[in-house]
Short mmCIF file of C-alpha atoms in Angstrom, two decimals:
data_model
loop_
_atom_site.label_atom_id
_atom_site.label_comp_id
_atom_site.label_asym_id
_atom_site.label_seq_id
_atom_site.Cartn_x
_atom_site.Cartn_y
_atom_site.Cartn_z
CA UNK A 1 -18.83 -51.92 -55.18
CA UNK A 2 -19.90 -53.61 -58.35
CA UNK A 3 -21.71 -56.76 -58.20
CA UNK A 4 -25.09 -58.74 -58.44
CA UNK A 5 -27.76 -58.27 -55.80
CA UNK A 6 -30.47 -60.76 -55.24
CA UNK A 7 -33.52 -60.28 -53.04
CA UNK A 8 -34.99 -61.37 -50.86
CA UNK A 9 -32.61 -63.79 -49.24
CA UNK A 10 -35.45 -65.98 -48.06
CA UNK A 11 -38.83 -66.35 -49.51
CA UNK A 12 -41.90 -68.33 -48.59
CA UNK A 13 -44.58 -69.33 -51.11
CA UNK A 14 -48.05 -70.68 -50.45
CA UNK A 15 -49.64 -73.31 -52.72
CA UNK A 16 -50.96 -71.69 -55.91
CA UNK A 17 -49.22 -68.38 -55.49
CA UNK A 18 -46.88 -66.71 -57.93
CA UNK A 19 -43.74 -65.08 -56.41
CA UNK A 20 -41.03 -62.90 -58.01
CA UNK A 21 -37.29 -63.07 -57.26
CA UNK A 22 -35.22 -59.90 -57.88
CA UNK A 23 -31.86 -59.71 -59.56
CA UNK A 24 -30.03 -56.42 -60.10
CA UNK A 25 -26.48 -56.05 -61.49
CA UNK A 26 -24.27 -52.88 -61.79
CA UNK A 27 -21.55 -54.59 -63.79
CA UNK A 28 -22.71 -53.27 -67.12
CA UNK A 29 -23.02 -56.88 -68.26
CA UNK A 30 -25.14 -57.74 -71.24
CA UNK A 31 -25.89 -61.35 -70.38
CA UNK A 32 -27.85 -62.47 -67.22
CA UNK A 33 -28.83 -66.02 -66.13
CA UNK A 34 -31.00 -67.69 -63.59
CA UNK A 35 -30.01 -71.08 -62.10
CA UNK A 36 -31.74 -73.47 -59.65
CA UNK A 37 -29.71 -75.56 -57.25
CA UNK A 38 -31.04 -78.57 -55.48
CA UNK A 39 -29.19 -80.74 -52.91
CA UNK A 40 -27.03 -83.36 -54.54
CA UNK A 41 -27.51 -81.79 -57.99
CA UNK A 42 -25.53 -79.38 -60.05
CA UNK A 43 -26.84 -76.02 -60.94
CA UNK A 44 -29.39 -76.06 -63.71
CA UNK A 45 -30.16 -73.27 -66.07
CA UNK A 46 -33.70 -71.85 -66.01
CA UNK A 47 -33.62 -68.77 -68.31
CA UNK A 48 -31.04 -66.58 -69.86
CA UNK A 49 -30.90 -63.06 -71.59
CA UNK A 50 -28.22 -61.89 -73.78
CA UNK A 51 -29.74 -58.41 -74.43
CA UNK A 52 -32.53 -56.17 -73.18
CA UNK A 53 -35.95 -57.31 -74.31
CA UNK A 54 -34.86 -60.73 -75.24
CA UNK A 55 -34.59 -63.99 -73.31
CA UNK A 56 -34.29 -67.64 -74.01
CA UNK A 57 -35.42 -70.81 -72.13
CA UNK A 58 -32.82 -72.97 -70.41
CA UNK A 59 -32.98 -76.58 -69.49
CA UNK A 60 -35.81 -76.33 -66.89
CA UNK A 61 -37.95 -73.34 -67.81
CA UNK A 62 -41.34 -74.90 -67.31
CA UNK A 63 -43.22 -73.06 -64.46
CA UNK A 64 -41.00 -70.06 -64.58
CA UNK A 65 -41.13 -66.70 -66.47
CA UNK A 66 -38.78 -63.71 -66.85
CA UNK A 67 -38.43 -60.27 -68.18
CA UNK A 68 -35.64 -58.05 -69.19
CA UNK A 69 -36.86 -54.53 -69.63
CA UNK A 70 -33.72 -52.98 -68.26
CA UNK A 71 -29.96 -54.02 -68.68
CA UNK A 72 -29.55 -53.97 -64.91
CA UNK A 73 -32.61 -56.10 -63.97
CA UNK A 74 -33.64 -59.73 -64.66
CA UNK A 75 -36.50 -60.71 -62.36
CA UNK A 76 -37.70 -64.35 -62.23
CA UNK A 77 -41.31 -65.24 -61.48
CA UNK A 78 -41.95 -68.73 -60.09
CA UNK A 79 -45.55 -69.50 -61.04
CA UNK A 80 -48.10 -71.84 -59.64
CA UNK A 81 -47.37 -74.17 -62.55
CA UNK A 82 -44.00 -74.94 -60.98
CA UNK A 83 -44.81 -78.06 -59.00
CA UNK A 84 -41.64 -78.34 -57.01
CA UNK A 85 -40.33 -74.79 -56.51
CA UNK A 86 -38.48 -75.32 -53.19
CA UNK A 87 -34.89 -74.70 -54.10
CA UNK A 88 -31.92 -72.21 -53.95
CA UNK A 89 -32.08 -69.76 -56.79
CA UNK A 90 -28.95 -68.11 -58.14
CA UNK A 91 -28.69 -65.21 -60.58
CA UNK A 92 -25.50 -64.61 -62.66
CA UNK A 93 -24.16 -62.21 -65.26
CA UNK A 94 -21.16 -61.99 -67.60
CA UNK A 95 -19.86 -59.73 -70.23
CA UNK A 96 -19.83 -61.62 -73.37
CA UNK A 97 -17.38 -59.17 -75.01
CA UNK A 98 -14.51 -59.82 -72.61
CA UNK A 99 -14.16 -63.60 -72.02
CA UNK A 100 -17.43 -64.65 -70.28
CA UNK A 101 -16.24 -64.94 -66.73
CA UNK A 102 -19.51 -65.39 -64.81
CA UNK A 103 -20.31 -63.65 -61.51
CA UNK A 104 -23.13 -64.73 -59.13
CA UNK A 105 -25.37 -63.19 -56.62
CA UNK A 106 -25.86 -64.44 -53.00
CA UNK A 107 -29.00 -66.43 -53.92
CA UNK A 108 -32.63 -66.64 -52.84
CA UNK A 109 -33.90 -69.65 -50.87
CA UNK A 110 -37.56 -70.33 -51.89
CA UNK A 111 -39.61 -72.55 -49.60
CA UNK A 112 -43.20 -73.74 -50.27
CA UNK A 113 -45.40 -73.62 -47.08
CA UNK B 1 -24.93 -83.04 -74.38
CA UNK B 2 -21.97 -81.88 -72.21
CA UNK B 3 -21.68 -83.66 -69.01
CA UNK B 4 -19.32 -82.56 -66.20
CA UNK B 5 -18.22 -84.88 -63.41
CA UNK B 6 -16.30 -83.89 -60.26
CA UNK B 7 -14.19 -86.37 -58.20
CA UNK B 8 -14.19 -86.87 -55.27
CA UNK B 9 -17.67 -85.82 -54.15
CA UNK B 10 -16.20 -85.18 -50.61
CA UNK B 11 -12.76 -84.76 -49.14
CA UNK B 12 -11.53 -84.25 -45.66
CA UNK B 13 -7.84 -83.55 -45.00
CA UNK B 14 -5.71 -82.19 -42.20
CA UNK B 15 -4.63 -78.56 -42.34
CA UNK B 16 -1.38 -77.89 -44.33
CA UNK B 17 -1.77 -80.54 -46.93
CA UNK B 18 -1.71 -79.90 -50.65
CA UNK B 19 -4.77 -81.29 -52.49
CA UNK B 20 -6.04 -81.81 -55.94
CA UNK B 21 -9.69 -81.58 -57.04
CA UNK B 22 -10.79 -83.15 -60.34
CA UNK B 23 -13.18 -82.24 -63.06
CA UNK B 24 -13.80 -84.18 -66.25
CA UNK B 25 -16.14 -83.29 -69.19
CA UNK B 26 -17.36 -85.20 -72.15
CA UNK B 27 -17.14 -82.70 -74.99
CA UNK B 28 -13.84 -81.00 -75.53
CA UNK B 29 -15.40 -78.15 -77.63
CA UNK B 30 -15.42 -75.57 -74.90
CA UNK B 31 -14.88 -71.79 -74.77
CA UNK B 32 -13.70 -71.69 -71.14
CA UNK B 33 -13.75 -73.41 -67.74
CA UNK B 34 -14.35 -71.71 -64.48
CA UNK B 35 -13.76 -72.87 -60.85
CA UNK B 36 -16.05 -71.55 -58.13
CA UNK B 37 -16.22 -71.69 -54.34
CA UNK B 38 -19.59 -71.96 -52.55
CA UNK B 39 -19.97 -71.54 -48.78
CA UNK B 40 -23.05 -73.09 -47.21
CA UNK B 41 -26.24 -71.10 -48.00
CA UNK B 42 -24.27 -68.58 -50.07
CA UNK B 43 -23.78 -67.74 -53.73
CA UNK B 44 -20.86 -68.68 -55.89
CA UNK B 45 -17.52 -66.93 -55.77
CA UNK B 46 -15.35 -67.08 -58.87
CA UNK B 47 -11.83 -68.49 -58.20
CA UNK B 48 -10.24 -68.95 -61.61
CA UNK B 49 -11.23 -68.68 -65.27
CA UNK B 50 -9.27 -70.68 -67.94
CA UNK B 51 -9.78 -69.73 -71.46
CA UNK B 52 -9.80 -72.65 -74.02
CA UNK B 53 -6.47 -71.50 -75.51
CA UNK B 54 -4.83 -71.62 -72.06
CA UNK B 55 -3.28 -74.41 -70.09
CA UNK B 56 -3.42 -73.09 -66.61
CA UNK B 57 -4.21 -70.23 -64.27
CA UNK B 58 -2.91 -69.30 -60.85
CA UNK B 59 -4.25 -67.09 -57.99
CA UNK B 60 -2.39 -67.29 -54.73
CA UNK B 61 -2.32 -70.71 -53.42
CA UNK B 62 -4.65 -71.95 -56.24
CA UNK B 63 -3.70 -73.34 -59.51
CA UNK B 64 -6.01 -74.63 -62.17
CA UNK B 65 -5.03 -76.60 -65.20
CA UNK B 66 -7.00 -77.44 -68.33
CA UNK B 67 -6.34 -80.33 -70.80
CA UNK B 68 -9.10 -80.22 -73.36
CA UNK B 69 -7.93 -83.16 -75.41
CA UNK B 70 -8.39 -85.48 -72.36
CA UNK B 71 -11.43 -83.54 -71.12
CA UNK B 72 -9.89 -82.83 -67.75
CA UNK B 73 -9.28 -79.97 -65.40
CA UNK B 74 -7.66 -79.98 -61.94
CA UNK B 75 -7.74 -77.39 -59.14
CA UNK B 76 -4.65 -77.52 -56.92
CA UNK B 77 -4.81 -76.08 -53.47
CA UNK B 78 -1.42 -75.52 -51.77
CA UNK B 79 -0.91 -75.49 -47.96
CA UNK B 80 -4.55 -75.90 -47.18
CA UNK B 81 -6.21 -73.97 -44.40
CA UNK B 82 -9.49 -74.34 -42.46
CA UNK B 83 -10.83 -71.37 -44.27
CA UNK B 84 -10.66 -73.30 -47.49
CA UNK B 85 -13.56 -75.44 -46.30
CA UNK B 86 -16.30 -75.04 -48.80
CA UNK B 87 -17.83 -76.78 -51.92
CA UNK B 88 -15.76 -76.25 -55.05
CA UNK B 89 -17.64 -76.27 -58.39
CA UNK B 90 -16.33 -76.64 -61.86
CA UNK B 91 -18.31 -75.14 -64.72
CA UNK B 92 -17.90 -75.08 -68.62
CA UNK B 93 -19.06 -72.65 -71.10
CA UNK B 94 -19.63 -74.48 -74.43
CA UNK B 95 -21.58 -71.85 -76.39
CA UNK B 96 -23.97 -73.20 -78.91
CA UNK B 97 -27.73 -73.01 -78.73
CA UNK B 98 -28.13 -73.23 -75.00
CA UNK B 99 -26.06 -70.46 -73.42
CA UNK B 100 -24.93 -70.50 -69.97
CA UNK B 101 -22.51 -72.68 -67.90
CA UNK B 102 -22.65 -76.41 -67.40
CA UNK B 103 -21.89 -77.36 -63.82
CA UNK B 104 -20.53 -80.45 -62.02
CA UNK B 105 -22.17 -81.41 -58.81
CA UNK B 106 -19.12 -80.13 -56.78
CA UNK B 107 -16.51 -81.37 -54.24
CA UNK B 108 -17.33 -80.71 -50.69
CA UNK B 109 -13.98 -80.01 -48.95
CA UNK B 110 -13.29 -79.99 -45.19
CA UNK B 111 -9.95 -78.94 -43.86
CA UNK B 112 -9.37 -80.20 -40.35
CA UNK B 113 -7.62 -77.75 -37.99
#
Protein backbone atom coordinates (compact mmCIF):
# COMPACT_ATOMS: atom_id res chain seq x y z
CA UNK A 1 0.00 0.00 0.00
CA UNK A 2 1.18 3.51 -0.77
CA UNK A 3 1.58 5.89 2.10
CA UNK A 4 3.78 7.72 4.56
CA UNK A 5 5.63 5.89 7.33
CA UNK A 6 6.89 7.67 10.41
CA UNK A 7 9.13 6.06 12.99
CA UNK A 8 9.40 5.64 15.84
CA UNK A 9 5.86 6.06 17.15
CA UNK A 10 7.17 7.14 20.56
CA UNK A 11 10.54 8.78 21.29
CA UNK A 12 12.11 9.94 24.51
CA UNK A 13 14.84 12.56 24.61
CA UNK A 14 17.17 13.48 27.42
CA UNK A 15 18.14 17.08 28.06
CA UNK A 16 20.88 18.22 25.66
CA UNK A 17 20.42 15.31 23.28
CA UNK A 18 19.72 15.44 19.54
CA UNK A 19 17.13 13.01 18.17
CA UNK A 20 16.06 12.20 14.61
CA UNK A 21 12.54 11.39 13.48
CA UNK A 22 12.14 9.34 10.32
CA UNK A 23 9.65 9.97 7.51
CA UNK A 24 9.47 7.80 4.39
CA UNK A 25 6.92 7.96 1.56
CA UNK A 26 6.29 5.68 -1.40
CA UNK A 27 3.75 7.95 -3.11
CA UNK A 28 6.34 9.42 -5.51
CA UNK A 29 5.50 12.89 -4.18
CA UNK A 30 7.88 15.77 -4.76
CA UNK A 31 6.93 17.82 -1.71
CA UNK A 32 7.31 16.79 1.92
CA UNK A 33 6.53 18.65 5.15
CA UNK A 34 7.05 18.49 8.90
CA UNK A 35 4.44 19.84 11.32
CA UNK A 36 4.32 20.12 15.06
CA UNK A 37 1.07 19.67 17.01
CA UNK A 38 0.59 20.88 20.58
CA UNK A 39 -2.58 20.52 22.68
CA UNK A 40 -5.05 23.32 21.99
CA UNK A 41 -3.08 24.61 19.01
CA UNK A 42 -3.32 24.02 15.31
CA UNK A 43 -0.58 22.27 13.39
CA UNK A 44 2.43 24.49 12.77
CA UNK A 45 4.86 24.10 9.88
CA UNK A 46 8.49 23.39 10.82
CA UNK A 47 10.23 22.70 7.48
CA UNK A 48 9.24 21.77 3.97
CA UNK A 49 10.97 20.48 0.85
CA UNK A 50 9.69 20.79 -2.69
CA UNK A 51 12.51 18.85 -4.34
CA UNK A 52 15.50 16.67 -3.50
CA UNK A 53 18.46 18.57 -1.99
CA UNK A 54 16.35 21.64 -1.28
CA UNK A 55 14.32 22.63 1.78
CA UNK A 56 12.86 25.75 3.34
CA UNK A 57 12.11 26.94 6.86
CA UNK A 58 8.52 27.08 7.99
CA UNK A 59 7.02 29.14 10.78
CA UNK A 60 8.82 27.46 13.70
CA UNK A 61 12.16 26.14 12.33
CA UNK A 62 14.38 27.23 15.24
CA UNK A 63 15.95 24.25 17.00
CA UNK A 64 15.21 21.84 14.15
CA UNK A 65 17.12 20.64 11.10
CA UNK A 66 16.24 18.50 8.07
CA UNK A 67 17.79 16.87 5.03
CA UNK A 68 16.36 15.71 1.71
CA UNK A 69 18.94 13.43 0.07
CA UNK A 70 16.34 11.12 -1.46
CA UNK A 71 12.87 11.80 -2.83
CA UNK A 72 11.37 9.21 -0.50
CA UNK A 73 12.92 10.40 2.75
CA UNK A 74 12.72 13.60 4.81
CA UNK A 75 14.18 13.08 8.32
CA UNK A 76 13.76 15.71 11.03
CA UNK A 77 16.39 16.28 13.74
CA UNK A 78 15.31 17.91 16.96
CA UNK A 79 18.43 19.54 18.33
CA UNK A 80 19.36 20.52 21.87
CA UNK A 81 18.64 24.12 20.85
CA UNK A 82 14.91 23.35 20.78
CA UNK A 83 13.88 24.34 24.30
CA UNK A 84 10.40 22.85 24.32
CA UNK A 85 10.49 19.76 22.09
CA UNK A 86 7.73 17.73 23.74
CA UNK A 87 5.01 17.51 21.09
CA UNK A 88 3.39 15.34 18.44
CA UNK A 89 5.25 15.51 15.12
CA UNK A 90 3.54 14.85 11.81
CA UNK A 91 5.07 14.34 8.39
CA UNK A 92 3.11 14.99 5.19
CA UNK A 93 3.58 14.89 1.44
CA UNK A 94 1.77 15.99 -1.68
CA UNK A 95 2.11 15.87 -5.42
CA UNK A 96 2.38 19.45 -6.47
CA UNK A 97 1.56 18.54 -10.06
CA UNK A 98 -1.92 17.15 -9.40
CA UNK A 99 -3.79 19.39 -7.04
CA UNK A 100 -1.86 19.42 -3.78
CA UNK A 101 -3.98 17.01 -1.72
CA UNK A 102 -1.84 16.34 1.33
CA UNK A 103 -1.35 12.96 2.97
CA UNK A 104 -0.06 12.44 6.50
CA UNK A 105 1.85 9.82 8.43
CA UNK A 106 0.76 8.43 11.79
CA UNK A 107 2.98 10.74 13.80
CA UNK A 108 5.79 10.53 16.35
CA UNK A 109 5.21 11.56 19.94
CA UNK A 110 8.39 13.04 21.40
CA UNK A 111 8.79 13.45 25.14
CA UNK A 112 11.65 15.04 27.04
CA UNK A 113 12.69 13.05 30.13
CA UNK B 1 -1.19 36.31 7.31
CA UNK B 2 -3.87 33.70 6.75
CA UNK B 3 -5.84 32.75 9.86
CA UNK B 4 -8.23 29.81 10.09
CA UNK B 5 -10.96 29.55 12.72
CA UNK B 6 -13.11 26.51 13.43
CA UNK B 7 -16.40 26.74 15.27
CA UNK B 8 -17.48 25.09 17.48
CA UNK B 9 -14.35 23.90 19.29
CA UNK B 10 -16.29 20.93 20.64
CA UNK B 11 -19.63 19.34 19.84
CA UNK B 12 -21.55 16.44 21.36
CA UNK B 13 -24.70 15.13 19.66
CA UNK B 14 -26.85 11.98 19.74
CA UNK B 15 -26.34 9.35 17.10
CA UNK B 16 -28.34 9.84 13.92
CA UNK B 17 -28.29 13.62 13.84
CA UNK B 18 -27.12 15.64 10.86
CA UNK B 19 -24.50 18.20 11.79
CA UNK B 20 -22.45 21.03 10.40
CA UNK B 21 -18.88 21.99 11.25
CA UNK B 22 -17.70 25.47 10.33
CA UNK B 23 -14.39 26.82 9.08
CA UNK B 24 -13.65 30.48 8.34
CA UNK B 25 -10.53 32.08 6.91
CA UNK B 26 -9.30 35.64 6.57
CA UNK B 27 -7.67 35.64 3.10
CA UNK B 28 -9.79 34.44 0.18
CA UNK B 29 -6.76 33.97 -2.09
CA UNK B 30 -6.48 30.21 -1.62
CA UNK B 31 -5.58 27.33 -3.93
CA UNK B 32 -7.62 24.72 -2.10
CA UNK B 33 -9.18 23.70 1.20
CA UNK B 34 -8.90 20.27 2.78
CA UNK B 35 -10.87 18.65 5.59
CA UNK B 36 -9.13 16.05 7.76
CA UNK B 37 -10.12 13.68 10.51
CA UNK B 38 -7.80 12.93 13.45
CA UNK B 39 -8.37 10.15 15.96
CA UNK B 40 -6.67 10.40 19.38
CA UNK B 41 -2.92 9.86 19.13
CA UNK B 42 -3.09 9.27 15.38
CA UNK B 43 -2.15 11.06 12.21
CA UNK B 44 -4.50 12.95 9.90
CA UNK B 45 -6.80 11.23 7.43
CA UNK B 46 -7.85 13.27 4.41
CA UNK B 47 -11.64 13.44 4.01
CA UNK B 48 -12.30 15.94 1.25
CA UNK B 49 -10.31 18.33 -0.92
CA UNK B 50 -12.00 21.32 -2.55
CA UNK B 51 -10.12 23.21 -5.23
CA UNK B 52 -10.54 26.99 -5.30
CA UNK B 53 -12.64 26.74 -8.48
CA UNK B 54 -15.08 24.28 -6.89
CA UNK B 55 -18.08 24.95 -4.67
CA UNK B 56 -18.45 21.57 -2.98
CA UNK B 57 -17.26 17.99 -2.76
CA UNK B 58 -19.08 14.89 -1.53
CA UNK B 59 -17.91 11.56 -0.21
CA UNK B 60 -20.48 9.18 1.24
CA UNK B 61 -22.19 10.89 4.19
CA UNK B 62 -19.82 13.85 4.02
CA UNK B 63 -20.33 17.04 2.05
CA UNK B 64 -17.98 20.00 2.13
CA UNK B 65 -18.74 23.40 0.67
CA UNK B 66 -16.52 26.36 -0.09
CA UNK B 67 -17.46 30.04 -0.39
CA UNK B 68 -14.27 31.96 -1.02
CA UNK B 69 -15.94 35.34 -1.20
CA UNK B 70 -17.21 35.06 2.36
CA UNK B 71 -14.17 33.12 3.62
CA UNK B 72 -16.17 30.11 4.76
CA UNK B 73 -16.31 26.36 4.42
CA UNK B 74 -18.68 23.89 6.02
CA UNK B 75 -18.44 20.15 6.54
CA UNK B 76 -21.84 18.49 6.64
CA UNK B 77 -22.08 15.03 8.22
CA UNK B 78 -25.33 13.18 7.56
CA UNK B 79 -26.81 10.55 9.87
CA UNK B 80 -23.96 10.70 12.36
CA UNK B 81 -22.58 7.48 13.91
CA UNK B 82 -20.44 6.84 17.02
CA UNK B 83 -17.55 5.96 14.68
CA UNK B 84 -17.59 9.57 13.46
CA UNK B 85 -16.27 10.68 16.86
CA UNK B 86 -12.92 12.38 16.23
CA UNK B 87 -11.34 15.80 15.80
CA UNK B 88 -12.05 17.42 12.44
CA UNK B 89 -9.48 19.82 11.03
CA UNK B 90 -9.82 22.38 8.27
CA UNK B 91 -6.67 23.40 6.36
CA UNK B 92 -5.95 25.81 3.54
CA UNK B 93 -3.23 25.93 0.93
CA UNK B 94 -2.55 29.55 0.01
CA UNK B 95 0.69 29.15 -1.90
CA UNK B 96 3.02 32.08 -1.72
CA UNK B 97 6.35 32.20 0.04
CA UNK B 98 5.62 29.83 2.91
CA UNK B 99 4.48 26.58 1.38
CA UNK B 100 2.35 24.12 3.32
CA UNK B 101 -1.11 24.13 4.82
CA UNK B 102 -2.53 26.57 7.36
CA UNK B 103 -4.66 24.74 9.92
CA UNK B 104 -7.52 25.61 12.21
CA UNK B 105 -7.47 24.26 15.76
CA UNK B 106 -10.17 21.72 14.99
CA UNK B 107 -13.61 20.70 16.19
CA UNK B 108 -13.70 17.84 18.70
CA UNK B 109 -16.81 15.81 17.85
CA UNK B 110 -18.48 13.23 20.08
CA UNK B 111 -21.40 11.17 18.80
CA UNK B 112 -23.36 9.66 21.66
CA UNK B 113 -24.69 6.10 21.07
